[in-house]
Amino acid sequence: MDTEPERSYPSPIRDGLFVDRDGVSWRLRGGEVRWRRVRRLIQDPEVDVLHVYLDDVRAVPLSERSALLMRIAPYVEDARKRPEDHTDFRLAEFKAESRSLVVVEESC
């Protein structure tokens, strides 16, 4: 019986590094970041935001960030009240010089 090898998806948080299309190397700042800080960073137009879901790695424009925050809030604000739909989010802050990048990894 042939079985397909398990597929590996991109994970900047797991790797601790993300190189963007401009060649900028972003390094993980500590571990997962607190929700309060994520909310503030995601709303800051000077901060880049990256959403990773399966093979899709995309920059989140400022116009879509409020919707992203509303979508992930139920999963990260209170673990006891999180939805039971097998979706999970990991959040981390990356740095390149004095700039910040928030990485939101979604899995199911």
GROMACS .gro file of C-alpha atoms in nm:
model
  108
    1MET     CA    1   0.000   0.000   0.000
    2ASP     CA    2   0.148   0.332  -0.109
    3THR     CA    3   0.117   0.620   0.131
    4GLU     CA    4   0.198   0.975   0.043
    5PRO     CA    5   0.465   1.142   0.253
    6GLU     CA    6   0.330   1.399   0.497
    7ARG     CA    7   0.322   1.739   0.335
    8SER     CA    8   0.520   2.015   0.499
    9TYR     CA    9   0.382   2.368   0.484
   10PRO     CA   10   0.576   2.691   0.532
   11SER     CA   11   0.607   2.804   0.893
   12PRO     CA   12   0.813   3.114   0.965
   13ILE     CA   13   0.736   3.069   1.336
   14ARG     CA   14   0.874   2.714   1.338
   15ASP     CA   15   1.177   2.821   1.132
   16GLY     CA   16   1.237   3.142   1.329
   17LEU     CA   17   1.312   3.322   1.004
   18PHE     CA   18   1.122   3.473   0.712
   19VAL     CA   19   1.284   3.620   0.402
   20ASP     CA   20   1.043   3.847   0.215
   21ARG     CA   21   1.031   3.903  -0.161
   22ASP     CA   22   1.260   4.206  -0.123
   23GLY     CA   23   1.526   3.984   0.039
   24VAL     CA   24   1.479   4.127   0.390
   25SER     CA   25   1.554   3.867   0.659
   26TRP     CA   26   1.305   3.881   0.943
   27ARG     CA   27   1.403   3.702   1.266
   28LEU     CA   28   1.167   3.573   1.534
   29ARG     CA   29   1.156   3.797   1.840
   30GLY     CA   30   1.114   3.565   2.137
   31GLY     CA   31   0.833   3.309   2.125
   32GLU     CA   32   0.467   3.360   2.065
   33VAL     CA   33   0.359   3.715   2.138
   34ARG     CA   34   0.084   3.831   2.373
   35TRP     CA   35  -0.257   3.901   2.221
   36ARG     CA   36  -0.262   4.259   2.353
   37ARG     CA   37   0.062   4.335   2.169
   38VAL     CA   38  -0.057   4.162   1.850
   39ARG     CA   39  -0.373   4.376   1.843
   40ARG     CA   40  -0.167   4.692   1.873
   41LEU     CA   41   0.094   4.587   1.618
   42ILE     CA   42  -0.156   4.468   1.356
   43GLN     CA   43  -0.331   4.805   1.364
   44ASP     CA   44  -0.005   4.997   1.321
   45PRO     CA   45   0.044   5.098   0.955
   46GLU     CA   46   0.424   5.089   1.006
   47VAL     CA   47   0.411   4.716   1.090
   48ASP     CA   48   0.394   4.451   0.820
   49VAL     CA   49   0.152   4.161   0.869
   50LEU     CA   50   0.186   3.818   0.713
   51HIS     CA   51  -0.090   3.555   0.705
   52VAL     CA   52   0.020   3.195   0.647
   53TYR     CA   53  -0.237   2.927   0.568
   54LEU     CA   54  -0.121   2.599   0.412
   55ASP     CA   55   0.089   2.702   0.106
   56ASP     CA   56  -0.059   3.052   0.095
   57VAL     CA   57   0.177   3.313   0.240
   58ARG     CA   58   0.051   3.666   0.187
   59ALA     CA   59   0.094   4.017   0.314
   60VAL     CA   60  -0.220   4.151   0.479
   61PRO     CA   61  -0.303   4.505   0.365
   62LEU     CA   62  -0.404   4.761   0.626
   63SER     CA   63  -0.761   4.759   0.489
   64GLU     CA   64  -0.803   4.388   0.584
   65ARG     CA   65  -0.639   4.389   0.927
   66SER     CA   66  -0.947   4.468   1.136
   67ALA     CA   67  -1.128   4.174   0.977
   68LEU     CA   68  -0.828   3.949   1.047
   69LEU     CA   69  -0.826   4.056   1.412
   70MET     CA   70  -1.199   3.985   1.446
   71ARG     CA   71  -1.152   3.644   1.285
   72ILE     CA   72  -0.868   3.527   1.510
   73ALA     CA   73  -0.987   3.687   1.837
   74PRO     CA   74  -1.218   3.400   1.942
   75TYR     CA   75  -0.926   3.157   1.912
   76VAL     CA   76  -0.667   3.350   2.111
   77GLU     CA   77  -0.848   3.571   2.365
   78ASP     CA   78  -0.977   3.296   2.593
   79ALA     CA   79  -0.872   2.934   2.542
   80ARG     CA   80  -1.172   2.814   2.744
   81LYS     CA   81  -1.419   2.976   2.503
   82ARG     CA   82  -1.246   2.901   2.173
   83PRO     CA   83  -1.452   2.755   1.886
   84GLU     CA   84  -1.443   2.378   1.842
   85ASP     CA   85  -1.381   2.376   1.467
   86HIS     CA   86  -1.021   2.244   1.465
   87THR     CA   87  -0.883   2.579   1.350
   88ASP     CA   88  -0.581   2.715   1.533
   89PHE     CA   89  -0.373   3.030   1.510
   90ARG     CA   90  -0.013   3.094   1.614
   91LEU     CA   91   0.110   3.451   1.644
   92ALA     CA   92   0.463   3.586   1.653
   93GLU     CA   93   0.658   3.905   1.610
   94PHE     CA   94   0.960   3.921   1.382
   95LYS     CA   95   1.220   4.198   1.358
   96ALA     CA   96   1.442   4.333   1.080
   97GLU     CA   97   1.653   4.618   1.208
   98SER     CA   98   1.401   4.847   1.383
   99ARG     CA   99   1.098   4.726   1.185
  100SER     CA  100   0.836   4.475   1.305
  101LEU     CA  101   0.645   4.202   1.124
  102VAL     CA  102   0.354   4.011   1.274
  103VAL     CA  103   0.314   3.656   1.148
  104VAL     CA  104  -0.027   3.490   1.181
  105GLU     CA  105  -0.015   3.117   1.105
  106GLU     CA  106  -0.350   2.947   1.060
  107SER     CA  107  -0.390   2.570   1.067
  108CYS     CA  108  -0.674   2.325   1.075
   0.00000   0.00000   0.00000
